[in-house]
Short mmCIF file of C-alpha atoms (C1' of nucleotides) in Angstrom, two decimals:
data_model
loop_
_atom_site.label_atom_id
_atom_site.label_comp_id
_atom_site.label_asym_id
_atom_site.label_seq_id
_atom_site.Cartn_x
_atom_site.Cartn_y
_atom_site.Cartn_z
CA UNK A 1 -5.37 -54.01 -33.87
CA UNK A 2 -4.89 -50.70 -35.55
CA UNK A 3 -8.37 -50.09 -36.22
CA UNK A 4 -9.73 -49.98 -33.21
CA UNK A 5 -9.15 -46.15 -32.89
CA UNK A 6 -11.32 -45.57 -35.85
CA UNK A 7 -13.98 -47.86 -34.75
CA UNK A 8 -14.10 -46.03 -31.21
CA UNK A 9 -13.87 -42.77 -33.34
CA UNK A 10 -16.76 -43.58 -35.38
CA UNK A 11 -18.59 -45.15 -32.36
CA UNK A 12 -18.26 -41.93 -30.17
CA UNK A 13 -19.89 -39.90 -33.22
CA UNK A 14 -22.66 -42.59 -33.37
CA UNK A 15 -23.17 -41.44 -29.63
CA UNK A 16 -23.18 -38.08 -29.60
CA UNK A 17 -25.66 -38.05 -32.45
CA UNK A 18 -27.63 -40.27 -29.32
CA UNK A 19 -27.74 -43.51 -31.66
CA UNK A 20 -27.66 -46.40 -29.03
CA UNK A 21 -27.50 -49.69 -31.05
CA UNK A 22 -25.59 -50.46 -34.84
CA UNK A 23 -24.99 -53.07 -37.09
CA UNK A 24 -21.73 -54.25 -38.34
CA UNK A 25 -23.05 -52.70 -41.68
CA UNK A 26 -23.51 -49.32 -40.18
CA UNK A 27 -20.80 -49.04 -38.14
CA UNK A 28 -18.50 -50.37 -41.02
CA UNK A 29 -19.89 -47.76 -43.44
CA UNK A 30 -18.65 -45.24 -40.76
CA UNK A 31 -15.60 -46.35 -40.20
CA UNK A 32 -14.68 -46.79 -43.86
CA UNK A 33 -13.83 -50.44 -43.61
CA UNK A 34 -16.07 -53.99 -44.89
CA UNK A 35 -18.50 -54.92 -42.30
CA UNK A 36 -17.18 -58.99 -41.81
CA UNK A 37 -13.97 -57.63 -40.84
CA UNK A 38 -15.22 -55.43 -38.87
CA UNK A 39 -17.01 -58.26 -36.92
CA UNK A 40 -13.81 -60.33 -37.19
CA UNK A 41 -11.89 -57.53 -35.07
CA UNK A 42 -14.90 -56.99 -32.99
CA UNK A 43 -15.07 -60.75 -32.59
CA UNK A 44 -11.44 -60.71 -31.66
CA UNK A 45 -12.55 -58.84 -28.69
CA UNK A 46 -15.05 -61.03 -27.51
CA UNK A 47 -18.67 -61.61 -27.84
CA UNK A 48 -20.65 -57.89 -27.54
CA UNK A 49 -23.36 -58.08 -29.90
CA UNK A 50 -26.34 -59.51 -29.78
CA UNK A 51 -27.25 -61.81 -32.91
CA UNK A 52 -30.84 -60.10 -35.18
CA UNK A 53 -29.78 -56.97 -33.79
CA UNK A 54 -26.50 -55.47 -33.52
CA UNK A 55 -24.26 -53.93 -31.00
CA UNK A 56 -24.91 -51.45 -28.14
CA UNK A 57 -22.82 -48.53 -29.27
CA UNK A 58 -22.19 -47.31 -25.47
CA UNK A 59 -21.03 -50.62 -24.26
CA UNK A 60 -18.80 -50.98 -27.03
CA UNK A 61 -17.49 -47.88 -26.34
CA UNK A 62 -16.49 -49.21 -23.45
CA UNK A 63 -14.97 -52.35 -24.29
CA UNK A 64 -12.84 -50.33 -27.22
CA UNK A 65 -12.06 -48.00 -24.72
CA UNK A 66 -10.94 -50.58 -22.36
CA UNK A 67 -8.67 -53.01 -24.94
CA UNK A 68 -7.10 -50.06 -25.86
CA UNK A 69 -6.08 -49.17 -22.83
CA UNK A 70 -7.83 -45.69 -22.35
CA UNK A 71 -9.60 -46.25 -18.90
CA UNK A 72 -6.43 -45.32 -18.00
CA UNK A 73 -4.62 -42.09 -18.07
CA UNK A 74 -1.03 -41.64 -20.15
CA UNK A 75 1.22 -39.26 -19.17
CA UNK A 76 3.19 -37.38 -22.69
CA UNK A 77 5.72 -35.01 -22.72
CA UNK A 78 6.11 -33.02 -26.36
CA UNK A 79 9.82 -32.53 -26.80
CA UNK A 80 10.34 -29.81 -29.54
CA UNK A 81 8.30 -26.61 -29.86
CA UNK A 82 8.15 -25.39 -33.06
CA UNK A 83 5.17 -25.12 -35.26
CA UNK A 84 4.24 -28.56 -35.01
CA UNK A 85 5.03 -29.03 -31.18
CA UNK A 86 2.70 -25.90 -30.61
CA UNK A 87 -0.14 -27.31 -33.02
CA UNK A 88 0.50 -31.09 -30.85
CA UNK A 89 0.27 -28.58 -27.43
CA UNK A 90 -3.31 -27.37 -28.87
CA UNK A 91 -4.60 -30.45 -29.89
CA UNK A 92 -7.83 -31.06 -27.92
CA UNK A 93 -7.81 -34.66 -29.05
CA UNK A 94 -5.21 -35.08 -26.92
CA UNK A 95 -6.65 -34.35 -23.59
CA UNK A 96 -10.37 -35.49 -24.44
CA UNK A 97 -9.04 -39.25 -25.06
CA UNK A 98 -7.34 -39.75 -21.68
CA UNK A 99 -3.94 -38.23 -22.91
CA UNK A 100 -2.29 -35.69 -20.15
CA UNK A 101 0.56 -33.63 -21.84
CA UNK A 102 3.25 -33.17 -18.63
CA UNK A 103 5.73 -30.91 -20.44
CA UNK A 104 6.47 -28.91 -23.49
CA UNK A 105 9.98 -28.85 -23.94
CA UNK A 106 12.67 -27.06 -25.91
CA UNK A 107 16.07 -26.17 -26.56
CA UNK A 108 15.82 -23.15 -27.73
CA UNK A 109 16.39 -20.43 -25.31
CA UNK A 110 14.00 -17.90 -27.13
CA UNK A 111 11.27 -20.37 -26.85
CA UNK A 112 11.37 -21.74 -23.24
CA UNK A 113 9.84 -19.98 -20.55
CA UNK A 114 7.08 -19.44 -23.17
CA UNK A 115 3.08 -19.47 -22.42
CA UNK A 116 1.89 -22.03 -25.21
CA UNK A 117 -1.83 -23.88 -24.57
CA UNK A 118 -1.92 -22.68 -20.50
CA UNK A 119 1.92 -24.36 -20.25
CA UNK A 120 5.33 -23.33 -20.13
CA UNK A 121 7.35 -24.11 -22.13
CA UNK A 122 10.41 -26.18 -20.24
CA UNK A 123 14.30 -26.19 -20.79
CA UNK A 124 15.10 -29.68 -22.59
CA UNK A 125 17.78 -29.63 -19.34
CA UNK A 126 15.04 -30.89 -17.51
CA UNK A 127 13.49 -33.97 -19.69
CA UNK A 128 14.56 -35.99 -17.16
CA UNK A 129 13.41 -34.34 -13.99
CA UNK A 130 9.65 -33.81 -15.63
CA UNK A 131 9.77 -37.68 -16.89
CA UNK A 132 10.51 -38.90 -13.43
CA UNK A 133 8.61 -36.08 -11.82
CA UNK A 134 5.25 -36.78 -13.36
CA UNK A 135 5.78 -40.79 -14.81
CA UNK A 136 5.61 -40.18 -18.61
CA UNK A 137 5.11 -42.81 -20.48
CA UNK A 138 5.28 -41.54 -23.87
CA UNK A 139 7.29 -39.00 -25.62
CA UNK A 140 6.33 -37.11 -28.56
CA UNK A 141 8.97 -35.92 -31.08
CA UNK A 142 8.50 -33.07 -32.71
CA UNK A 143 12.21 -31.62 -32.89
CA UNK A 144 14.47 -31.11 -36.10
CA UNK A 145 15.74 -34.55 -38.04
CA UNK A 146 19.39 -33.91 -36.59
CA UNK A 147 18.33 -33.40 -32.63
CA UNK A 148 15.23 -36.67 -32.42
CA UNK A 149 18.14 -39.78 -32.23
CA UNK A 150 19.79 -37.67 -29.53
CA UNK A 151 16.14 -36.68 -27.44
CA UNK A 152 15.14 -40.46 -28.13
CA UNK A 153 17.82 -41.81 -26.72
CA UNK A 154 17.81 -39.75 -23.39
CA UNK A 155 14.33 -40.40 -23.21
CA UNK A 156 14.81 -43.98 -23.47
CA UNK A 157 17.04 -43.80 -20.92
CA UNK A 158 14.89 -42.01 -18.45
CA UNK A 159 12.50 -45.46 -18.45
CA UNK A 160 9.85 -43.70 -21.44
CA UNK A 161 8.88 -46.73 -23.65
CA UNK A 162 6.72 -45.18 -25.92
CA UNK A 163 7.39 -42.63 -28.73
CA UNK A 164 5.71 -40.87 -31.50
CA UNK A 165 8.45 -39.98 -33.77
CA UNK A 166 7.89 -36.22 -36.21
CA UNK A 167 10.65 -35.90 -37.41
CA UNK A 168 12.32 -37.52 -40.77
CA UNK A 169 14.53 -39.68 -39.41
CA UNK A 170 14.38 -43.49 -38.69
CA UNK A 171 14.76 -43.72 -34.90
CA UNK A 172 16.93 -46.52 -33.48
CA UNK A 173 15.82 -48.06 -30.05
CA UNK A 174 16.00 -50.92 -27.58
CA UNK A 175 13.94 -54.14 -27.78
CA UNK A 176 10.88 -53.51 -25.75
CA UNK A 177 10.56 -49.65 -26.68
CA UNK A 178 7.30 -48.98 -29.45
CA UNK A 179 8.25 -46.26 -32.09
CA UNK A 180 5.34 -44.54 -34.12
CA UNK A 181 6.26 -42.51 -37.16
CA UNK A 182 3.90 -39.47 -38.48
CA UNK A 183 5.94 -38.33 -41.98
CA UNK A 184 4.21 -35.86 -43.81
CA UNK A 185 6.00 -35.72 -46.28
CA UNK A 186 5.56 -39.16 -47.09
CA UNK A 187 2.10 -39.00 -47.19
CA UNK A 188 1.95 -35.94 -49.92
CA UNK A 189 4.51 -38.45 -51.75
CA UNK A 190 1.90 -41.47 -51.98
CA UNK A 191 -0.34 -39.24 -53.19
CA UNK A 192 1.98 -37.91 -55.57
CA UNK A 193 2.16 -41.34 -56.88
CA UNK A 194 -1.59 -42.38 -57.02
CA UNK A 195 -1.79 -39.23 -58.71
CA UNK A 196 0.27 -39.88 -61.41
CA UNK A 197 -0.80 -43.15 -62.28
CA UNK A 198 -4.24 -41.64 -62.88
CA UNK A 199 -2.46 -38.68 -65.00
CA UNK A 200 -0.62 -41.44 -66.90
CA UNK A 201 -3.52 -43.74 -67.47
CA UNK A 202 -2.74 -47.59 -67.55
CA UNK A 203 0.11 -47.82 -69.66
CA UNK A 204 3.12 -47.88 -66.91
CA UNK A 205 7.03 -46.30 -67.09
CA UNK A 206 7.44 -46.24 -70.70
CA UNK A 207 5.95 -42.25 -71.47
CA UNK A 208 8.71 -40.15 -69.53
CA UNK A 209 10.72 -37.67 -71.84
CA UNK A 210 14.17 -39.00 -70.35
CA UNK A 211 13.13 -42.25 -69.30
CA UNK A 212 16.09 -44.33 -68.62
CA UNK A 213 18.91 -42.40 -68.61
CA UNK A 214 22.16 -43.32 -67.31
CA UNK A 215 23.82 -43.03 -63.69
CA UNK A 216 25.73 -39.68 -63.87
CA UNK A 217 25.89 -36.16 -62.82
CA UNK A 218 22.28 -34.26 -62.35
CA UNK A 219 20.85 -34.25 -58.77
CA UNK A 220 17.28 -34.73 -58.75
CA UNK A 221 15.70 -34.13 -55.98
CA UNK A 222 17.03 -30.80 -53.22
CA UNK A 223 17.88 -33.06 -50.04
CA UNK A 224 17.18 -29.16 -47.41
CA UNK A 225 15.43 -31.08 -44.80
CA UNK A 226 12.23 -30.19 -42.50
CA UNK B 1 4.49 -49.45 -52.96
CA UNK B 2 4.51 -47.03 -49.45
CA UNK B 3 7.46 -47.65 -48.48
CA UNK B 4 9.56 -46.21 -51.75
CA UNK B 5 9.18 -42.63 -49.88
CA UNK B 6 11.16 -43.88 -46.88
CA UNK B 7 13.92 -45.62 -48.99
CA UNK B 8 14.40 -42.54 -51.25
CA UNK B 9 14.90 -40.64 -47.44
CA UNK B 10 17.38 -42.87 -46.40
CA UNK B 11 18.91 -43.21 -50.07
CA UNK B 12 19.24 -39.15 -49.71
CA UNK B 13 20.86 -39.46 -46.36
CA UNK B 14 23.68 -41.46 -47.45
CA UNK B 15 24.18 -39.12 -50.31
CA UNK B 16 24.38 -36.72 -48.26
CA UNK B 17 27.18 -37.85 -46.33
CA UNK B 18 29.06 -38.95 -49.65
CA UNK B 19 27.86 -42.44 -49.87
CA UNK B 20 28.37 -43.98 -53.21
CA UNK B 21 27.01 -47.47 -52.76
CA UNK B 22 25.01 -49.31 -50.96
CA UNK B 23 24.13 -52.90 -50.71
CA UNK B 24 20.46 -54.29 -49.70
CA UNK B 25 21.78 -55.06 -46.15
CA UNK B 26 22.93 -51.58 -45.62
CA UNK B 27 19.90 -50.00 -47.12
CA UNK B 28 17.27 -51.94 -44.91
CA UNK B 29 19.12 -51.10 -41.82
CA UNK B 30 18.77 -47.33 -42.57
CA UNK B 31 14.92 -47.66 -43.73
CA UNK B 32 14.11 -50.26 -40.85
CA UNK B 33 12.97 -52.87 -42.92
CA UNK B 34 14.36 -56.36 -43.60
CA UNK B 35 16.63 -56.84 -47.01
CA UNK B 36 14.27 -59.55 -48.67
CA UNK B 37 11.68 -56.96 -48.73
CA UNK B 38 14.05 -53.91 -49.77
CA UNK B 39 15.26 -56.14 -52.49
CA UNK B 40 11.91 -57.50 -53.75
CA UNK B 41 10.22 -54.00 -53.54
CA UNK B 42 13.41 -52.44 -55.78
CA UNK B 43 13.02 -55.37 -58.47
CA UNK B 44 9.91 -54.40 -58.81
CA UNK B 45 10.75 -51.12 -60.25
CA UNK B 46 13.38 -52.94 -62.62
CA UNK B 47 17.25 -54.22 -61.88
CA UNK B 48 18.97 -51.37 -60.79
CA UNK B 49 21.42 -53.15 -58.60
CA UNK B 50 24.67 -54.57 -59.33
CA UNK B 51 25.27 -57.91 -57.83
CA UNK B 52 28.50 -58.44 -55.73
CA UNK B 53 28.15 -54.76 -55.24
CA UNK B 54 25.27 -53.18 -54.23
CA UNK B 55 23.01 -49.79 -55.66
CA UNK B 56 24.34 -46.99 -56.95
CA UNK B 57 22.81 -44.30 -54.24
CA UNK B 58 22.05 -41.37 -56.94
CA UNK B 59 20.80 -43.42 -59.79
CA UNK B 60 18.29 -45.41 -57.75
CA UNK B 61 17.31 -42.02 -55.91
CA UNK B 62 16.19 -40.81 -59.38
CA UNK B 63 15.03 -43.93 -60.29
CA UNK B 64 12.77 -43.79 -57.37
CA UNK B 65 11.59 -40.16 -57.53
CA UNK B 66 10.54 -41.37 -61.36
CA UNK B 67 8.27 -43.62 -59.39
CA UNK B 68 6.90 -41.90 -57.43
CA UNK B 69 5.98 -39.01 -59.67
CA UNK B 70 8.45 -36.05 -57.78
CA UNK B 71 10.36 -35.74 -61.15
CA UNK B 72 7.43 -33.25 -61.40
CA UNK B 73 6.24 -30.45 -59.51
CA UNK B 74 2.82 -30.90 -57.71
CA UNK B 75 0.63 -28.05 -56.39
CA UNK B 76 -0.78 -28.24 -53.50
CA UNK B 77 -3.39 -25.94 -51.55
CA UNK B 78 -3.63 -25.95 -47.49
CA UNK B 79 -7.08 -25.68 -46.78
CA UNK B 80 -7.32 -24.53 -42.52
CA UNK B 81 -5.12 -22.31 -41.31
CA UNK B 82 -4.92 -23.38 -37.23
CA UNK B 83 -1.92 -24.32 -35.21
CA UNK B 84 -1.60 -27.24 -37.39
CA UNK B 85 -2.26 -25.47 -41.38
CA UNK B 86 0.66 -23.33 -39.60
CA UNK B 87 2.66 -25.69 -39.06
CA UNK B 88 2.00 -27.43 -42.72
CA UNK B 89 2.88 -24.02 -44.24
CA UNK B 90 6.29 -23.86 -42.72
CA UNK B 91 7.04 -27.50 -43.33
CA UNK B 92 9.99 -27.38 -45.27
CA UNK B 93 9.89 -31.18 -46.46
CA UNK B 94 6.80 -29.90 -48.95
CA UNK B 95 9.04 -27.29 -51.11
CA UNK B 96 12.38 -29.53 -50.84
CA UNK B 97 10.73 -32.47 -52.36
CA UNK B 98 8.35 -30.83 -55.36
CA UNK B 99 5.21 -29.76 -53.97
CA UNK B 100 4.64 -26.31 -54.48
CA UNK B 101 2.24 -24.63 -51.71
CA UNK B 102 -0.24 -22.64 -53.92
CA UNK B 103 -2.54 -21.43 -51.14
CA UNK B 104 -3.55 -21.25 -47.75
CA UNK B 105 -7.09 -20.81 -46.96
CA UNK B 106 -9.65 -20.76 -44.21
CA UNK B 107 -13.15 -19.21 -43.31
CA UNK B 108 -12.24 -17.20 -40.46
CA UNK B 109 -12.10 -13.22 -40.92
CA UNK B 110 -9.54 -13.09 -38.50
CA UNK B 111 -6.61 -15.36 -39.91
CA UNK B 112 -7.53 -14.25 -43.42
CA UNK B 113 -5.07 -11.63 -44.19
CA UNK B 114 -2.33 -13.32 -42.09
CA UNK B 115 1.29 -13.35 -44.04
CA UNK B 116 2.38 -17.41 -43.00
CA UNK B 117 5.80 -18.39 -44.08
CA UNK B 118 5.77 -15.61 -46.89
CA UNK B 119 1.92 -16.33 -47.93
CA UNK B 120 -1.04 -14.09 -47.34
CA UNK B 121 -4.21 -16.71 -46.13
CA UNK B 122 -7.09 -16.26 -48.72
CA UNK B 123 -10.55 -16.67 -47.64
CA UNK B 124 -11.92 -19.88 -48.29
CA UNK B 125 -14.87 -18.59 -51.11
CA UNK B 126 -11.99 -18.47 -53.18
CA UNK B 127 -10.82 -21.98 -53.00
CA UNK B 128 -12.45 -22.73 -56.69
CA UNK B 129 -10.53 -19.69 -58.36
CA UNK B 130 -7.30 -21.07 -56.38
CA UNK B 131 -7.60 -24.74 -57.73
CA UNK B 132 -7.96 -23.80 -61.09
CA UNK B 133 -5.47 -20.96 -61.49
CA UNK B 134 -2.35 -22.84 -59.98
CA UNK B 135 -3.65 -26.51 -60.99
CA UNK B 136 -3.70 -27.26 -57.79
CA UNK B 137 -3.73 -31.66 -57.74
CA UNK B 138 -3.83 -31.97 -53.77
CA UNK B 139 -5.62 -30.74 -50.81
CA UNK B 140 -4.29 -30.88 -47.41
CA UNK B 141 -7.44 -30.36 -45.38
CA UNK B 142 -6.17 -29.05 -41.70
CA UNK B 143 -9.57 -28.06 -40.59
CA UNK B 144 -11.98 -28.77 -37.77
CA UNK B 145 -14.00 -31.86 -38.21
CA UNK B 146 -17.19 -30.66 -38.91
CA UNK B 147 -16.12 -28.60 -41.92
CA UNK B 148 -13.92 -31.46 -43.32
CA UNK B 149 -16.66 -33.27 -45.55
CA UNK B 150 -17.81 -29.52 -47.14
CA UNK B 151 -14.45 -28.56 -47.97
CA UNK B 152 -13.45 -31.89 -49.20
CA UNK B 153 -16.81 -32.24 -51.54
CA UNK B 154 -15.59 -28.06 -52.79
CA UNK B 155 -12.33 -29.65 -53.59
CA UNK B 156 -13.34 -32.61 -55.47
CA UNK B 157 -15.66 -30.72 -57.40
CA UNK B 158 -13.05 -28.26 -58.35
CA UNK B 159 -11.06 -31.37 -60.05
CA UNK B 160 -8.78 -32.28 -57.18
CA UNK B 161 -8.32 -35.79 -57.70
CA UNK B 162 -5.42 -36.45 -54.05
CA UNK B 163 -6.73 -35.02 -50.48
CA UNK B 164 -4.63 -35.39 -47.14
CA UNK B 165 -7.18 -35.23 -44.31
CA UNK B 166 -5.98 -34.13 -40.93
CA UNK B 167 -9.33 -33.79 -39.91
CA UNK B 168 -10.60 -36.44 -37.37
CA UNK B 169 -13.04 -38.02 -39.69
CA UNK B 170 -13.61 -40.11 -42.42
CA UNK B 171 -14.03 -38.60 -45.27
CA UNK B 172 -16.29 -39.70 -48.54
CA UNK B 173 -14.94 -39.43 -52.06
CA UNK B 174 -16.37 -40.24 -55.19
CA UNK B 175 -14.23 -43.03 -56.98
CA UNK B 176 -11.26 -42.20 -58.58
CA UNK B 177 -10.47 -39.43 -55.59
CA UNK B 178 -7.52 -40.52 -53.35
CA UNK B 179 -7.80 -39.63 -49.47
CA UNK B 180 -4.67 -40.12 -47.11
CA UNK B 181 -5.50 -39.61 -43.24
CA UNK B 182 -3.45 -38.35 -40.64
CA UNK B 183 -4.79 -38.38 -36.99
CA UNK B 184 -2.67 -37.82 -34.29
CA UNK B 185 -4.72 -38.77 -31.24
CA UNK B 186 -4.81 -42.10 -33.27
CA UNK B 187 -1.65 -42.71 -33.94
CA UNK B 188 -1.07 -42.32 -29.71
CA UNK B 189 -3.74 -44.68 -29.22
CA UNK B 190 -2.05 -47.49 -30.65
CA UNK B 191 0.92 -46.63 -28.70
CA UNK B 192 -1.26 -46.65 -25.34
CA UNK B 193 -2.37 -49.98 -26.82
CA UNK B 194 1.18 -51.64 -26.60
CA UNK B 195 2.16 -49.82 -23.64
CA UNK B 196 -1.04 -51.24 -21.70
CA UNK B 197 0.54 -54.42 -22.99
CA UNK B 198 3.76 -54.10 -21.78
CA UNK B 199 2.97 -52.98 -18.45
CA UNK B 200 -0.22 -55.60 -17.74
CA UNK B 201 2.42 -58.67 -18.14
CA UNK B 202 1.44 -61.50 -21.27
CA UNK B 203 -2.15 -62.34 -19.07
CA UNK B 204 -4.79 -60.77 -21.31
CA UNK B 205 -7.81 -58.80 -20.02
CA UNK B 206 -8.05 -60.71 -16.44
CA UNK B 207 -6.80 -57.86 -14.02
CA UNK B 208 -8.66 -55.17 -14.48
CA UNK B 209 -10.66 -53.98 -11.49
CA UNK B 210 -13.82 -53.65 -13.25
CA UNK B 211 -13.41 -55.86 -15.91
CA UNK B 212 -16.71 -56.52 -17.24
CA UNK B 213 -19.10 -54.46 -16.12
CA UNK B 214 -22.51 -54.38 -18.09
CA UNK B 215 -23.91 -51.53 -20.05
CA UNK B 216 -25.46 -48.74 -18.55
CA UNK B 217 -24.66 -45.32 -17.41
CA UNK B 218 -21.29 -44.07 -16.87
CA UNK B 219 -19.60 -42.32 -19.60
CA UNK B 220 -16.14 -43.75 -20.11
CA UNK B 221 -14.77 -41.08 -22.99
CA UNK B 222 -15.41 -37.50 -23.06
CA UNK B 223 -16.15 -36.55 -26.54
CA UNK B 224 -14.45 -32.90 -26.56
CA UNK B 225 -13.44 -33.21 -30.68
CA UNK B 226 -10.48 -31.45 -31.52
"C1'" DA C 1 -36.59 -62.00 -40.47
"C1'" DT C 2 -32.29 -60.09 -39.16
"C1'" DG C 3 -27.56 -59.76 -38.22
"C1'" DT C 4 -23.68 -61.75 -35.38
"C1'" DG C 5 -19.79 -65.03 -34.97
"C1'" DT C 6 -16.75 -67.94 -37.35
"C1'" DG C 7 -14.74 -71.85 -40.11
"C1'" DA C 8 -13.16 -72.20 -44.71
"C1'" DA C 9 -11.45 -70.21 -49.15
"C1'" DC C 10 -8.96 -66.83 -50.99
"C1'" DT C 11 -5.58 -63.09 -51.57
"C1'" DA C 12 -1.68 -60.44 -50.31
"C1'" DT C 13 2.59 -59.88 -48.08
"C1'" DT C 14 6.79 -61.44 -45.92
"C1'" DT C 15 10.56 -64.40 -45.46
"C1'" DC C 16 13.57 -68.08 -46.98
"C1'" DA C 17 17.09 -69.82 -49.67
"C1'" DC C 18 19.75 -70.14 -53.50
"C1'" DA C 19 20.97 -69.75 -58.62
"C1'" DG C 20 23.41 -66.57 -61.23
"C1'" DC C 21 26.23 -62.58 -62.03
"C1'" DC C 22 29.92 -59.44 -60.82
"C1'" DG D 1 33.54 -64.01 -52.17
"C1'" DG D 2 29.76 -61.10 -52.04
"C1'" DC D 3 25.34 -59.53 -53.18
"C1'" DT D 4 21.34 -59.11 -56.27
"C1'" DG D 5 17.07 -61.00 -58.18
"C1'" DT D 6 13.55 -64.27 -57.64
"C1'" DG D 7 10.89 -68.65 -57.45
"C1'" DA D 8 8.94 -71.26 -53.72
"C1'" DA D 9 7.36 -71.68 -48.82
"C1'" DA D 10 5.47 -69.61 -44.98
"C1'" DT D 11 2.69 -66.32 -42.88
"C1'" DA D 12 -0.75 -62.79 -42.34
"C1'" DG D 13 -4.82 -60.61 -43.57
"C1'" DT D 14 -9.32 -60.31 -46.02
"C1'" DT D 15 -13.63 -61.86 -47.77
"C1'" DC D 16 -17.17 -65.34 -48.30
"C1'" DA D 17 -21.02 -67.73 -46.79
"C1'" DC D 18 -23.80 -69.75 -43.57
"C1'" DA D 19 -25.07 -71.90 -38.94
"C1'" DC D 20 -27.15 -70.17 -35.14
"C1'" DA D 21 -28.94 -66.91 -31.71
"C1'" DT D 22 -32.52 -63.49 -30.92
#
DNA sequence: ATGTGTGAACTATTTCACAGCC
DNA sequence: GGCTGTGAAATAGTTCACACAT
């Protein structure tokens, strides 16, 4: 389930602030979610509270930890290293959660051989060598639109058959391979919608200037990608 | 609906490469979705197909873009200027699809100053004076964790009614305030989740080597925030 | 008393399948 | 013939409400 993370994230604060037992109320108020489905998903798990009192926020930890797979370590490459692949490379919450990053790799000759985050940064030549080399098991995109089909698929290839997907582009894969999107772009554009329903109060398409005009010539919206 | 941003990016692919039409099937290919959904989620916004033929690509792009509110410019302010504001500033997909980057802030002495993509950083005590000169509507909050709520509560009380929160926690808003979050080490979590999956067979949590140990002392996660 | 675990009711979303229009 | 728009059916997800354990 997909919010597990944020449980485990909201758990782990609970820790460090040394709280060792919460209810479902709490720990849903933390989390940001209603506290019976929070005990559904925790349910879902198994049986780790105790009934009158709560649960044990350290051995939930653990259990979270261990559904999700994290008592294990996972082996990422970052394959682009622009702006965003350096901010990914400095992420701490990569390496405090069990994530090792392998490889920083690029194809831009100005940018490999690079120090970025205590790494070098690699020659996209080698993708395969450093998959096979160190057993990555997910791939992080974080190239332009036009190169990620082409780095997916050679990723693919090299037996990776996880990938978080940057860049705007709908990524085609194999059965059996996982694909997670991060758009920003799209977010700001939900917003951008929410936003102007509030602006525009309850009443709902009719108040635009140039409401329904015909298909034609004007181009609306610049198409200059990220 | 969420998923009008990704239709309106594939919609401006194929205009890009001179597409005219496009029928449901086509569409939901290039968006990843299924073509009963594409189709339901479009008559929702009215009948702007043609049947036996398909959608006109450029009329249902501005059709779409009227939904969503981009037929407007939005202002936005980046609030934490790290590797990852950085990265936000240069992000071309803000400018190219109407939201206008008004300011970048933060609280260090250091980075304030800085000229990123073409914009000096402005220290933080002016975020109030920011938001209400350039009418700013959305904050992108890119800073640590522990400064996330205090910027967020400066924002809100400056009128900004939209916040994007990179920040690794959950943020609280008065009603009426949207909040989008983005978390990265989530977002690989899940992946770990599936990949755990794929690689411990259909059996479910049998074959672990320490499967259910009780609570007690060891300390499965560090908690390193990034 | 308190708070989990869970069947049952409810709500939302997805998919099917086809009538109707081009 | 081909493809949209849409009721109806199927499925998934959420919330309620309370029995039961502590």
């Amino acid at each position: 389930m997909a919010r597990l993370p944020v449980y485990l994230r909201a758990l782990t604060g609970l820790q460090e602030r040394g709280v060792a037992t919460v209810s479902s109320e709490e720990l849903a108020a933390a989390a940001g979610v209603n506290s019976a489905k929070l005990r559904k998903d925790l349910s879902h798990l198994g049986s780790y509270g105790t009934r009158g009192v709560g649960y044990e926020v350290e051995y939930l930890v653990y259990q979270i930890s261990r559904e999700l797979g994290l008592t294990q370590d996972w082996v990422v490459a970052i394959i682009g290293v622009g702006n965003l692949g350096r901010a990914l490379a400095g992420y701490g919450g990569f390496a405090s959660r069990g994530f090792r990053v392998a490889g920083l790799l690029d194809a831009d000759a100005a940018i490999v051989g690079q120090e970025i985050s205590g790494m070098t940064v690699q020659h996209i030549d080698r993708l395969e060598d450093i998959i096979a080399a160190h057993g990555v098991s997910i791939a992080v995109i974080a190239t332009p639109a036009g190169a990620a089909q082409g780095v997916c698929d050679r990723v693919v290839a090299a037996g990776v058959t996880s990938v978080l997907n940057f860049a705007p582009v709908v990524l085609s894969v194999p059965d059996g391979v996982d694909v997670r999107k991060v758009d920003l772009s799209i977010e700001l554009q939900i917003l951008a919608f929410h936003e102007q329903r509030k602006a525009g109060g309850p009443d709902e398409l009719a108040p635009m200037p140039d409401g329904d005009s015909p298909p034609g010539a004007p181009q609306y919206v610049e198409t200059v990608e990220a």
